[in-house]
Short mmCIF file of C-alpha atoms in Angstrom, two decimals:
data_model
loop_
_atom_site.label_atom_id
_atom_site.label_comp_id
_atom_site.label_asym_id
_atom_site.label_seq_id
_atom_site.Cartn_x
_atom_site.Cartn_y
_atom_site.Cartn_z
CA MET A 163 12.44 -3.12 22.72
CA THR A 164 9.18 -4.92 23.45
CA GLU A 165 7.18 -1.71 23.53
CA LEU A 166 8.63 -0.46 20.28
CA ILE A 167 7.96 -3.81 18.61
CA ASP A 168 4.34 -3.77 19.78
CA GLN A 169 3.74 -0.23 18.66
CA LEU A 170 5.30 -0.67 15.24
CA SER A 171 3.71 -4.03 14.50
CA HIS A 172 0.26 -2.77 15.35
CA PHE A 173 0.77 0.23 13.12
CA ALA A 174 2.05 -2.07 10.37
CA GLN A 175 -1.09 -4.21 10.62
CA THR A 176 -3.20 -1.08 10.45
CA ILE A 177 -1.62 -0.20 7.14
CA VAL A 178 -1.20 -3.59 5.52
CA GLN A 179 -4.07 -5.64 6.88
CA GLY A 180 -6.60 -2.89 7.39
CA LYS A 181 -6.71 -3.29 11.20
CA GLU A 182 -8.39 -0.54 13.21
CA PRO A 183 -5.78 1.92 14.49
CA LYS A 184 -5.31 1.98 18.27
CA THR A 185 -6.12 5.16 20.15
CA GLN A 186 -2.44 5.27 21.13
CA ILE A 187 -1.91 7.27 17.95
CA THR A 188 -2.72 10.81 18.92
CA ASN A 189 -5.55 12.42 17.10
CA CYS A 190 -5.26 16.11 17.74
CA TYR A 191 -4.58 17.38 14.27
CA ALA A 192 -6.17 20.66 13.33
CA ASN A 193 -6.88 19.90 9.69
CA TYR A 194 -7.79 16.23 9.29
CA SER A 195 -8.86 13.07 11.07
CA GLN A 196 -6.76 10.11 12.10
CA ASN A 197 -8.53 8.05 9.45
CA THR A 198 -7.35 10.46 6.77
CA ALA A 199 -3.76 9.98 7.95
CA ILE A 200 -4.07 6.19 8.01
CA GLU A 201 -5.56 6.27 4.51
CA VAL A 202 -2.57 8.29 3.28
CA TYR A 203 -0.26 5.54 4.57
CA ARG A 204 -2.44 2.79 3.09
CA ASN A 205 -2.45 4.58 -0.25
CA ASN A 206 1.31 5.04 -0.17
CA TYR A 207 1.74 1.36 0.63
CA ARG A 208 -0.44 0.17 -2.25
CA GLY A 209 0.75 2.89 -4.62
CA ASN A 210 4.44 2.11 -4.11
CA LEU A 211 3.88 -1.61 -4.67
CA HIS A 212 1.66 -0.98 -7.70
CA ASP A 213 4.35 1.25 -9.20
CA ALA A 214 6.99 -1.39 -8.50
CA LEU A 215 4.92 -3.99 -10.36
CA ALA A 216 4.27 -1.59 -13.24
CA GLY A 217 8.03 -0.97 -13.45
CA ALA A 218 8.85 -4.68 -13.47
CA TYR A 219 6.02 -5.75 -15.82
CA PRO A 220 5.64 -3.12 -18.57
CA VAL A 221 4.78 -5.73 -21.21
CA ILE A 222 2.00 -7.29 -19.10
CA LYS A 223 0.68 -3.79 -18.44
CA LEU A 224 0.66 -3.01 -22.14
CA LEU A 225 -1.01 -6.31 -23.00
CA VAL A 226 -3.89 -6.00 -20.52
CA GLY A 227 -4.23 -2.20 -20.34
CA ASP A 228 -3.73 0.18 -17.39
CA ASP A 229 -7.10 -0.43 -15.71
CA PHE A 230 -6.91 -4.21 -15.82
CA PHE A 231 -3.30 -4.07 -14.66
CA ARG A 232 -4.27 -1.88 -11.72
CA MET A 233 -7.01 -4.31 -10.68
CA LEU A 234 -4.62 -7.25 -11.04
CA ALA A 235 -1.88 -5.46 -9.09
CA LEU A 236 -4.15 -4.44 -6.21
CA LYS A 237 -5.47 -8.01 -5.84
CA PHE A 238 -1.91 -9.31 -5.93
CA ILE A 239 -0.79 -6.77 -3.31
CA GLU A 240 -3.62 -7.85 -1.00
CA HIS A 241 -2.24 -11.38 -0.94
CA ASN A 242 1.49 -10.75 -1.30
CA PRO A 243 3.15 -8.39 1.16
CA SER A 244 6.59 -7.05 0.28
CA ARG A 245 9.51 -8.95 1.82
CA SER A 246 12.35 -6.67 0.78
CA ALA A 247 13.31 -3.07 1.43
CA ASN A 248 14.42 -2.97 -2.19
CA LEU A 249 11.27 -2.49 -4.28
CA HIS A 250 12.97 -4.08 -7.29
CA HIS A 251 12.57 -7.42 -5.51
CA TYR A 252 8.79 -7.12 -5.34
CA GLY A 253 6.61 -9.13 -7.71
CA ALA A 254 8.39 -12.48 -8.19
CA GLU A 255 5.12 -14.33 -7.47
CA LEU A 256 3.05 -12.40 -10.00
CA PRO A 257 3.32 -15.02 -12.81
CA ASP A 258 1.79 -17.73 -10.57
CA PHE A 259 -0.84 -15.28 -9.39
CA VAL A 260 -1.73 -14.43 -12.99
CA ALA A 261 -2.10 -18.14 -13.80
CA SER A 262 -4.80 -18.49 -11.15
CA PHE A 263 -6.37 -15.04 -11.62
CA GLU A 264 -9.89 -15.70 -12.84
CA PRO A 265 -10.35 -12.55 -14.99
CA ALA A 266 -7.12 -13.36 -16.91
CA GLN A 267 -8.02 -16.94 -17.80
CA ALA A 268 -8.78 -16.06 -21.42
CA LEU A 269 -5.16 -14.95 -21.88
CA ALA A 270 -3.44 -18.32 -21.62
CA TYR A 271 -0.01 -16.94 -22.57
CA LEU A 272 -0.07 -14.18 -19.93
CA SER A 273 1.45 -16.11 -17.03
CA ASP A 274 4.40 -17.37 -19.09
CA THR A 275 4.92 -13.90 -20.51
CA ALA A 276 5.04 -12.63 -16.93
CA THR A 277 7.63 -15.30 -16.05
CA LEU A 278 9.74 -14.11 -18.96
CA GLU A 279 9.30 -10.50 -17.95
CA TRP A 280 10.35 -11.19 -14.36
CA ALA A 281 13.45 -12.94 -15.71
CA CYS A 282 14.21 -9.82 -17.78
CA HIS A 283 13.64 -7.58 -14.75
CA CYS A 284 16.10 -9.64 -12.68
CA ALA A 285 18.56 -9.67 -15.58
CA TYR A 286 18.47 -5.86 -15.73
CA PHE A 287 19.67 -5.53 -12.13
CA ALA A 288 21.90 -8.64 -12.03
CA ASN A 289 25.51 -8.20 -10.96
CA ASP A 290 28.16 -7.49 -13.58
CA ALA A 291 30.43 -10.24 -14.88
CA PRO A 292 33.72 -10.29 -16.80
CA LEU A 293 33.82 -10.45 -20.60
CA PHE A 294 34.85 -13.74 -22.18
CA ASN A 295 36.07 -14.82 -25.58
CA LEU A 296 36.68 -18.27 -26.97
CA ALA A 297 40.41 -17.65 -27.32
CA GLN A 298 40.57 -18.02 -23.52
CA LEU A 299 40.02 -21.76 -24.05
CA ALA A 300 43.54 -21.92 -25.50
CA GLN A 301 44.99 -21.65 -21.98
CA PHE A 302 43.83 -25.26 -21.41
CA ALA A 303 45.35 -28.30 -23.11
CA PRO A 304 42.90 -30.19 -25.37
CA ASP A 305 42.86 -33.17 -23.02
CA GLN A 306 41.62 -30.84 -20.23
CA HIS A 307 38.65 -29.59 -22.27
CA PRO A 308 36.18 -32.28 -21.14
CA TYR A 309 36.73 -31.16 -17.54
CA LEU A 310 36.08 -27.46 -18.11
CA VAL A 311 33.25 -25.78 -16.25
CA PHE A 312 31.78 -22.55 -17.60
CA ASP A 313 30.75 -19.50 -15.57
CA LEU A 314 27.48 -18.05 -16.77
CA HIS A 315 26.41 -14.43 -16.51
CA PRO A 316 24.16 -13.85 -13.45
CA ALA A 317 21.55 -12.38 -15.81
CA THR A 318 21.10 -15.73 -17.60
CA ARG A 319 17.61 -17.30 -17.38
CA ILE A 320 15.78 -19.90 -19.50
CA VAL A 321 11.99 -19.71 -19.75
CA ARG A 322 9.98 -22.43 -21.55
CA SER A 323 6.48 -21.91 -22.79
CA LEU A 324 3.84 -23.49 -25.03
CA TYR A 325 3.33 -20.00 -26.45
CA PRO A 326 5.60 -17.73 -28.52
CA ILE A 327 6.49 -15.58 -25.50
CA SER A 328 9.80 -14.33 -26.95
CA ALA A 329 7.95 -12.83 -29.90
CA ILE A 330 5.34 -11.31 -27.57
CA TRP A 331 8.06 -9.75 -25.43
CA LEU A 332 10.05 -8.49 -28.43
CA ALA A 333 6.97 -6.78 -29.87
CA HIS A 334 5.83 -5.12 -26.64
CA HIS A 335 8.79 -4.27 -24.43
CA PRO A 336 9.35 -0.54 -23.83
CA ASP A 337 12.16 -0.15 -26.39
CA ALA A 338 10.46 -2.26 -29.06
CA GLU A 339 10.83 -0.64 -32.45
CA VAL A 340 8.53 -2.75 -34.52
CA ASP A 341 5.00 -3.89 -33.96
CA PHE A 342 4.27 -7.14 -35.68
CA GLN A 343 1.47 -9.66 -35.71
CA ILE A 344 2.04 -12.64 -33.48
CA ASP A 345 0.45 -15.96 -34.25
CA LEU A 346 -0.42 -17.36 -30.82
CA ASN A 347 -0.63 -20.79 -32.39
CA SER A 348 2.90 -20.58 -33.74
CA GLY A 349 3.97 -23.04 -31.08
CA SER A 350 6.19 -23.36 -28.07
CA CYS A 351 9.46 -21.58 -27.48
CA ILE A 352 12.47 -21.67 -25.22
CA ALA A 353 13.41 -18.11 -24.38
CA LEU A 354 16.92 -17.28 -23.26
CA VAL A 355 17.27 -14.07 -21.26
CA CYS A 356 20.74 -12.56 -21.31
CA ARG A 357 22.46 -9.21 -20.96
CA ARG A 358 25.16 -7.78 -23.15
CA PHE A 359 26.44 -4.21 -23.33
CA ASN A 360 24.17 -3.63 -20.29
CA LYS A 361 21.10 -4.35 -22.38
CA VAL A 362 18.68 -7.17 -21.62
CA GLU A 363 18.04 -9.37 -24.66
CA VAL A 364 15.73 -12.28 -25.35
CA ILE A 365 16.55 -14.88 -27.98
CA ASN A 366 15.19 -18.33 -28.73
CA LEU A 367 17.08 -21.51 -28.07
CA SER A 368 16.65 -24.82 -29.88
CA GLU A 369 15.85 -27.90 -27.78
CA PRO A 370 19.43 -29.26 -28.01
CA GLU A 371 20.93 -25.86 -27.08
CA ALA A 372 18.60 -25.53 -24.10
CA TYR A 373 19.33 -29.09 -22.99
CA TRP A 374 23.07 -28.46 -23.14
CA LEU A 375 22.79 -25.09 -21.37
CA HIS A 376 20.76 -26.68 -18.57
CA GLN A 377 23.68 -29.05 -17.93
CA ILE A 378 26.14 -26.17 -17.98
CA LEU A 379 23.94 -24.17 -15.56
CA THR A 380 24.27 -27.00 -13.04
CA GLU A 381 28.07 -26.86 -13.46
CA THR A 382 28.31 -30.19 -15.29
CA PRO A 383 31.71 -30.22 -17.03
CA LEU A 384 31.90 -29.64 -20.78
CA GLY A 385 32.61 -33.28 -21.69
CA GLY A 386 29.68 -34.76 -19.75
CA SER A 387 27.24 -32.04 -20.83
CA THR A 388 28.09 -32.47 -24.47
CA MET A 389 27.96 -36.24 -24.36
CA THR A 390 24.53 -36.39 -22.67
CA THR A 391 23.18 -33.81 -25.08
CA LEU A 392 24.46 -35.75 -28.10
CA GLU A 393 22.82 -38.90 -26.77
CA HIS A 394 19.46 -37.11 -26.83
CA TYR A 395 20.08 -34.86 -29.83
CA PRO A 396 22.59 -36.33 -32.29
CA ASP A 397 22.36 -33.10 -34.36
CA PHE A 398 23.64 -30.94 -31.50
CA ASN A 399 26.47 -28.68 -32.67
CA LEU A 400 28.77 -27.67 -29.82
CA GLN A 401 30.80 -25.21 -31.90
CA THR A 402 27.86 -23.05 -33.03
CA THR A 403 26.24 -23.21 -29.60
CA LEU A 404 29.43 -21.99 -27.92
CA VAL A 405 29.87 -19.18 -30.42
CA LYS A 406 26.26 -18.09 -29.96
CA LEU A 407 26.39 -18.12 -26.16
CA VAL A 408 29.71 -16.29 -26.01
CA GLU A 409 28.40 -13.68 -28.45
CA MET A 410 25.30 -13.21 -26.28
CA ASN A 411 27.53 -12.73 -23.20
CA VAL A 412 26.02 -15.80 -21.52
CA ILE A 413 29.38 -17.47 -20.93
CA THR A 414 31.62 -15.19 -18.89
CA GLY A 415 34.42 -17.43 -17.72
CA VAL A 416 35.90 -20.92 -17.69
CA LYS A 417 37.76 -22.98 -15.12
CA LEU A 418 38.97 -26.51 -14.66
CA GLY A 419 36.37 -28.48 -12.74
CA ALA A 420 37.19 -30.43 -9.60
CA MET B 194 35.16 27.76 -8.16
CA PRO B 195 34.82 24.20 -9.44
CA ALA B 196 34.53 21.83 -6.52
CA SER B 197 36.39 18.56 -6.30
CA LYS B 198 34.33 15.52 -7.17
CA TYR B 199 35.17 14.17 -3.72
CA THR B 200 34.05 17.05 -1.54
CA PHE B 201 30.45 18.00 -0.93
CA PRO B 202 30.16 21.50 -2.45
CA CYS B 203 28.03 24.05 -0.60
CA VAL B 204 25.86 24.73 -3.64
CA ALA B 205 22.53 23.57 -5.05
CA GLY B 206 22.04 20.16 -6.65
CA ILE B 207 19.22 18.11 -8.08
CA GLY B 208 17.76 14.70 -7.42
CA LEU B 209 18.71 12.83 -10.60
CA ARG B 210 15.96 10.47 -11.78
CA ALA B 211 15.71 8.08 -14.74
CA PRO B 212 13.91 10.47 -17.16
CA HIS B 213 16.92 12.82 -17.05
CA TYR B 214 19.88 10.42 -17.13
CA ARG B 215 20.45 10.68 -20.85
CA GLU B 216 19.97 14.46 -21.12
CA VAL B 217 22.28 15.16 -18.20
CA LEU B 218 25.00 12.93 -19.63
CA GLU B 219 24.66 14.37 -23.12
CA THR B 220 24.42 18.07 -22.21
CA LEU B 221 26.42 18.09 -18.94
CA PRO B 222 24.56 21.10 -17.51
CA GLU B 223 26.32 23.27 -14.98
CA LEU B 224 25.28 21.62 -11.78
CA GLY B 225 26.90 21.49 -8.35
CA TRP B 226 26.10 17.88 -7.56
CA VAL B 227 23.42 15.26 -7.92
CA GLU B 228 21.69 12.88 -5.54
CA VAL B 229 20.22 9.49 -6.45
CA HIS B 230 18.23 6.86 -4.59
CA SER B 231 20.76 4.24 -3.53
CA GLU B 232 18.50 1.22 -4.06
CA ASN B 233 18.06 1.98 -7.78
CA PHE B 234 21.74 1.15 -8.30
CA PHE B 235 22.11 -2.03 -6.28
CA GLY B 236 23.47 -4.86 -8.43
CA GLY B 237 25.04 -4.09 -11.80
CA GLY B 238 24.10 -3.47 -15.40
CA ALA B 239 22.76 -0.30 -16.99
CA PRO B 240 21.82 1.60 -13.80
CA LEU B 241 25.26 1.23 -12.22
CA HIS B 242 26.99 1.90 -15.54
CA THR B 243 24.99 5.13 -15.90
CA LEU B 244 25.80 6.25 -12.37
CA ARG B 245 29.51 5.64 -12.93
CA LYS B 246 29.37 7.93 -15.96
CA VAL B 247 27.49 10.58 -13.97
CA ARG B 248 30.14 10.27 -11.26
CA GLU B 249 32.85 11.15 -13.78
CA HIS B 250 31.29 14.61 -14.12
CA TYR B 251 29.52 15.40 -10.83
CA PRO B 252 29.79 14.80 -7.11
CA VAL B 253 27.15 12.18 -6.25
CA SER B 254 25.24 11.79 -3.01
CA LEU B 255 23.53 8.46 -2.22
CA HIS B 256 20.14 8.80 -0.57
CA GLY B 257 18.61 5.57 0.75
CA VAL B 258 14.93 4.92 1.22
CA GLY B 259 15.13 1.33 2.49
CA MET B 260 17.44 0.92 5.50
CA GLY B 261 14.62 1.34 8.03
CA LEU B 262 16.86 2.72 10.78
CA ALA B 263 14.08 2.50 13.37
CA SER B 264 12.58 -0.86 12.38
CA ALA B 265 12.29 -3.25 15.32
CA THR B 266 13.39 -6.18 13.14
CA PRO B 267 17.12 -7.00 12.72
CA LEU B 268 19.00 -4.71 10.34
CA ASP B 269 18.89 -6.10 6.79
CA GLU B 270 22.51 -7.21 6.31
CA LYS B 271 22.10 -7.83 2.59
CA HIS B 272 20.70 -4.33 2.08
CA LEU B 273 23.58 -2.85 4.05
CA SER B 274 26.13 -4.87 2.13
CA ASP B 275 24.60 -3.79 -1.22
CA LEU B 276 24.85 -0.18 -0.06
CA SER B 277 28.43 -0.68 1.09
CA GLN B 278 29.38 -2.14 -2.29
CA LEU B 279 27.75 0.80 -4.08
CA CYS B 280 29.62 3.28 -1.85
CA ASN B 281 32.94 1.62 -2.65
CA ASP B 282 32.14 1.80 -6.35
CA ILE B 283 30.76 5.34 -6.58
CA GLN B 284 32.69 7.12 -3.79
CA PRO B 285 29.76 9.36 -2.92
CA VAL B 286 30.21 12.75 -1.26
CA ALA B 287 27.42 11.90 1.19
CA VAL B 288 25.31 8.91 2.21
CA SER B 289 21.94 9.47 3.82
CA GLU B 290 18.92 7.59 5.18
CA HIS B 291 15.66 8.60 6.85
CA LEU B 292 14.68 8.66 10.51
CA CYS B 293 11.95 6.08 10.01
CA TRP B 294 11.08 2.39 10.01
CA ASN B 295 9.84 0.09 7.25
CA ALA B 296 9.73 -3.52 8.46
CA ALA B 297 7.74 -5.69 10.86
CA THR B 298 8.13 -9.42 11.42
CA GLY B 299 7.33 -11.15 8.12
CA PHE B 300 6.86 -8.16 5.87
CA VAL B 301 8.22 -4.84 4.71
CA ILE B 302 6.29 -1.64 4.16
CA ASN B 303 8.13 0.22 1.40
CA ASP B 304 7.50 3.64 2.83
CA LEU B 305 9.03 6.04 5.35
CA LEU B 306 7.08 5.46 8.56
CA PRO B 307 7.13 7.49 11.79
CA PHE B 308 7.63 5.96 15.24
CA PRO B 309 7.31 7.14 18.84
CA TYR B 310 10.32 9.22 19.93
CA THR B 311 11.10 7.33 23.13
CA ARG B 312 14.36 6.72 24.98
CA GLU B 313 14.02 3.06 24.06
CA ALA B 314 13.78 3.99 20.37
CA LEU B 315 16.75 6.33 20.73
CA ASP B 316 18.95 3.52 22.10
CA HIS B 317 17.78 1.28 19.29
CA VAL B 318 18.31 3.78 16.46
CA THR B 319 21.70 4.80 17.89
CA ARG B 320 22.84 1.15 17.76
CA ARG B 321 21.67 0.79 14.18
CA VAL B 322 23.17 4.05 12.92
CA THR B 323 26.45 2.97 14.53
CA GLN B 324 26.20 -0.42 12.83
CA VAL B 325 25.65 1.24 9.43
CA GLN B 326 28.50 3.71 9.92
CA GLU B 327 30.88 0.94 10.96
CA LYS B 328 30.03 -1.08 7.87
CA LEU B 329 30.29 1.90 5.51
CA LYS B 330 33.33 3.30 7.36
CA ARG B 331 31.89 6.79 7.04
CA GLN B 332 29.42 9.20 8.56
CA LEU B 333 25.75 8.65 7.76
CA LEU B 334 23.40 11.60 7.37
CA VAL B 335 19.98 11.04 8.90
CA GLU B 336 16.99 12.91 7.52
CA ASN B 337 14.09 14.28 9.56
CA LEU B 338 10.78 12.77 8.47
CA SER B 339 7.55 14.23 7.15
CA SER B 340 4.75 12.61 9.07
CA TYR B 341 0.99 12.35 9.01
CA ILE B 342 0.52 11.08 12.55
CA SER B 343 2.26 11.49 15.88
CA PHE B 344 2.41 8.99 18.73
CA SER B 345 1.19 9.85 22.20
CA GLN B 346 4.00 7.71 23.70
CA SER B 347 6.71 10.05 22.38
CA GLU B 348 8.89 11.28 25.22
CA MET B 349 10.68 13.93 23.19
CA THR B 350 10.36 15.86 19.94
CA GLU B 351 11.90 14.73 16.66
CA GLY B 352 14.39 17.60 17.01
CA ASP B 353 15.49 16.39 20.47
CA PHE B 354 15.74 12.86 19.14
CA LEU B 355 17.95 13.90 16.20
CA ALA B 356 20.16 16.14 18.34
CA GLU B 357 20.74 13.30 20.82
CA LEU B 358 21.26 10.79 17.99
CA THR B 359 24.01 12.88 16.38
CA GLN B 360 25.73 13.31 19.72
CA ARG B 361 25.64 9.61 20.55
CA SER B 362 26.40 8.14 17.12
CA GLY B 363 28.36 10.90 15.41
CA CYS B 364 25.95 10.88 12.48
CA GLY B 365 25.14 14.03 10.54
CA ILE B 366 21.75 15.54 9.80
CA LEU B 367 20.09 15.93 6.45
CA PHE B 368 17.64 18.72 7.22
CA ASP B 369 14.62 18.42 4.94
CA VAL B 370 13.01 21.84 5.16
CA GLU B 371 9.88 20.76 3.35
CA ASN B 372 9.43 17.86 5.78
CA LEU B 373 9.62 20.28 8.69
CA TYR B 374 7.05 22.51 6.99
CA VAL B 375 4.70 19.54 6.43
CA ASN B 376 5.01 18.60 10.12
CA VAL B 377 4.32 22.18 11.20
CA ARG B 378 1.12 22.20 9.17
CA ASN B 379 0.04 18.62 9.87
CA LEU B 380 1.09 18.06 13.46
CA GLY B 381 1.60 21.54 14.84
CA VAL B 382 5.37 21.01 15.25
CA ASP B 383 7.16 24.14 16.48
CA ALA B 384 9.55 25.09 13.65
CA GLU B 385 11.50 27.59 15.78
CA ALA B 386 12.08 25.03 18.52
CA PHE B 387 13.18 22.45 15.94
CA ILE B 388 15.70 24.85 14.38
CA LYS B 389 17.07 25.81 17.79
CA THR B 390 17.38 22.19 18.92
CA ILE B 391 19.29 20.99 15.87
CA PRO B 392 23.08 21.38 16.34
CA ALA B 393 24.27 23.52 13.40
CA ASP B 394 27.57 21.62 13.15
CA ALA B 395 25.76 18.36 12.52
CA VAL B 396 23.71 19.70 9.59
CA LYS B 397 25.45 18.65 6.36
CA GLU B 398 22.72 18.99 3.74
CA TYR B 399 19.28 20.46 3.07
CA HIS B 400 16.40 19.10 1.04
CA LEU B 401 13.64 21.09 -0.65
CA ALA B 402 10.59 19.74 -2.47
CA GLY B 403 6.91 20.26 -3.19
CA PHE B 404 4.03 18.54 -1.42
CA SER B 405 0.38 17.88 -2.17
CA GLU B 406 -2.75 17.93 -0.04
CA ARG B 407 -5.23 15.16 0.69
CA ASP B 408 -8.32 15.95 2.74
CA GLY B 409 -6.46 18.61 4.71
CA CYS B 410 -3.32 16.51 5.24
CA LEU B 411 -0.12 17.64 3.52
CA VAL B 412 1.54 14.69 1.80
CA ASP B 413 5.25 14.63 0.95
CA THR B 414 4.77 13.72 -2.72
CA HIS B 415 7.70 15.60 -4.33
CA ASN B 416 5.48 16.37 -7.32
CA HIS B 417 5.47 20.16 -7.39
CA PRO B 418 7.83 23.15 -7.39
CA VAL B 419 8.92 24.29 -3.94
CA TYR B 420 6.15 26.42 -2.40
CA ASN B 421 6.85 30.02 -1.32
CA GLU B 422 6.25 29.16 2.35
CA VAL B 423 8.98 26.52 2.13
CA TRP B 424 11.38 28.93 0.40
CA ASP B 425 10.73 31.40 3.25
CA LEU B 426 11.37 28.73 5.87
CA TYR B 427 14.55 27.69 4.02
CA GLU B 428 15.89 31.27 4.10
CA HIS B 429 15.08 31.45 7.78
CA VAL B 430 16.82 28.13 8.48
CA LEU B 431 19.92 29.26 6.59
CA LYS B 432 20.14 32.41 8.71
CA HIS B 433 20.22 30.30 11.86
CA LEU B 434 22.16 27.21 10.86
CA GLY B 435 24.17 28.45 7.87
CA PRO B 436 24.22 27.46 4.19
CA ARG B 437 24.83 23.84 3.21
CA PRO B 438 24.61 21.78 0.00
CA THR B 439 20.93 21.95 -0.94
CA LEU B 440 18.95 19.52 -3.04
CA ILE B 441 15.78 19.93 -5.10
CA GLU B 442 13.83 16.66 -4.94
CA TRP B 443 11.22 15.88 -7.58
CA ASP B 444 9.97 12.30 -7.84
CA THR B 445 6.46 12.31 -9.28
CA ASP B 446 5.27 14.20 -12.39
CA ILE B 447 8.94 14.95 -13.01
CA PRO B 448 9.31 18.14 -15.10
CA ALA B 449 11.68 18.88 -17.98
CA LEU B 450 15.29 19.24 -16.88
CA PRO B 451 15.39 23.06 -17.34
CA GLU B 452 12.56 23.51 -14.84
CA LEU B 453 14.37 21.38 -12.30
CA LEU B 454 17.61 23.30 -12.89
CA ASN B 455 15.67 26.52 -12.49
CA GLU B 456 14.50 25.42 -9.03
CA ALA B 457 18.11 24.60 -8.14
CA ALA B 458 19.16 28.07 -9.37
CA LYS B 459 16.67 29.64 -6.93
CA ALA B 460 18.20 27.70 -4.06
CA GLN B 461 21.66 28.70 -5.27
CA LEU B 462 20.70 32.37 -5.14
CA ILE B 463 19.57 32.05 -1.54
CA ILE B 464 22.79 30.23 -0.60
CA GLU B 465 24.85 33.02 -2.19
CA GLN B 466 22.85 35.77 -0.47
CA CYS B 467 23.49 34.00 2.80
CA HIS B 468 27.26 33.94 2.11
CA ASP B 469 27.29 37.73 1.43
#
């Protein structure tokens, strides 16, 4: 195996890190040079990763334009090799990269929008989960309710931002039907990413709802979650929050906690 | 004769890609079978839901681009388990991967890369194909690669390697005729020798596609109708190895569905002539 490892890793470095190819690769082709062949592989490598990023970040691409996106993607690819054979996993680090990417500094909302978009991308491919309705709570006696722990859909993500990123996403995602003006100074938002009827959706959460859902995400039982939330937000309404999250297919099951 | 959804019909099929999902499901064109890229359906949600609906109407073949059968790193267990889960869900008529590698220590190259055909590599790939087949509890089809370089350390041809691999592991062969043509033109591979080396019994499927050219090098881009030279080679291959389910692959600059179906109809005609 040692020989095979050596040969493949050198070839890999030739493609990814731009190393000079070793003469061990034969060079007796009638129609082109070895450099041409290596360039084909380098192009494939960059092209496949660029396309993966473009597939995962259509809103960012639309916001900055194809040429800027290409430049951004190629710089990102230089510093971030792929770690998965599944191209849908590529690009998780792009939001952080965008935040420190000098040419994008004027677009302060871009990094958070990218975080939201990555959450949507993951939600699209997340595993399926059972459907839930509130009537299922009836199987538990009222005195058990404080000890209930909710299962959340694997697509569920919360993204906070100082910018109205939900509105930006809603106006620019590939299936967006309306184009509307967004006031970038309209303030912060808490975006909830969820998936129902196999469609990824983004809605806004209020501070109390987000606070409560954070507790639930860490499997804190219903009683404790609700109590802590009410201590911070006396206006918190458990009933409407539950209805909203069940309707959005965020809650997918319930069990009695340990 | 309508084929069962669970047997691999010896007719032409198409590579089904996202731009055609809706049209295929709404119009249900007459079509022997479809093939999809396995990785696009890992997980759940809309992709898997769509594929389940497709499966209700057509035999489906799962074609992987990520297993990296020849990679010198350990086999990606998560990837294999995702594929296994998809197989259980979709009940495909065939499952295939490429004779290539894609991973080195610390990073993955999401491409189909060639390697030296050595005895050491043969032992290694045999072990990995066996591992995949044991997990999936079914035969894996392994596809010959289109390549832009060849290694001087190779101790045998790709044809020898595949023939030996099928014998040792019991895997089948997905014979990509366009890949062979690309290798003939790029690397001077002997097509006749390849066809003679491949055991006919092991061949379970053919692929056809178009290529492009970059500075004299043919690149397997799947962005063009099948070229006449490849049709000719396909006819020739069928005379020697017999007809098999045949797929039209088109992955870049994907045309309207009727054009893709028209390419499949051409392949179908050649299959039928071969049966006569």
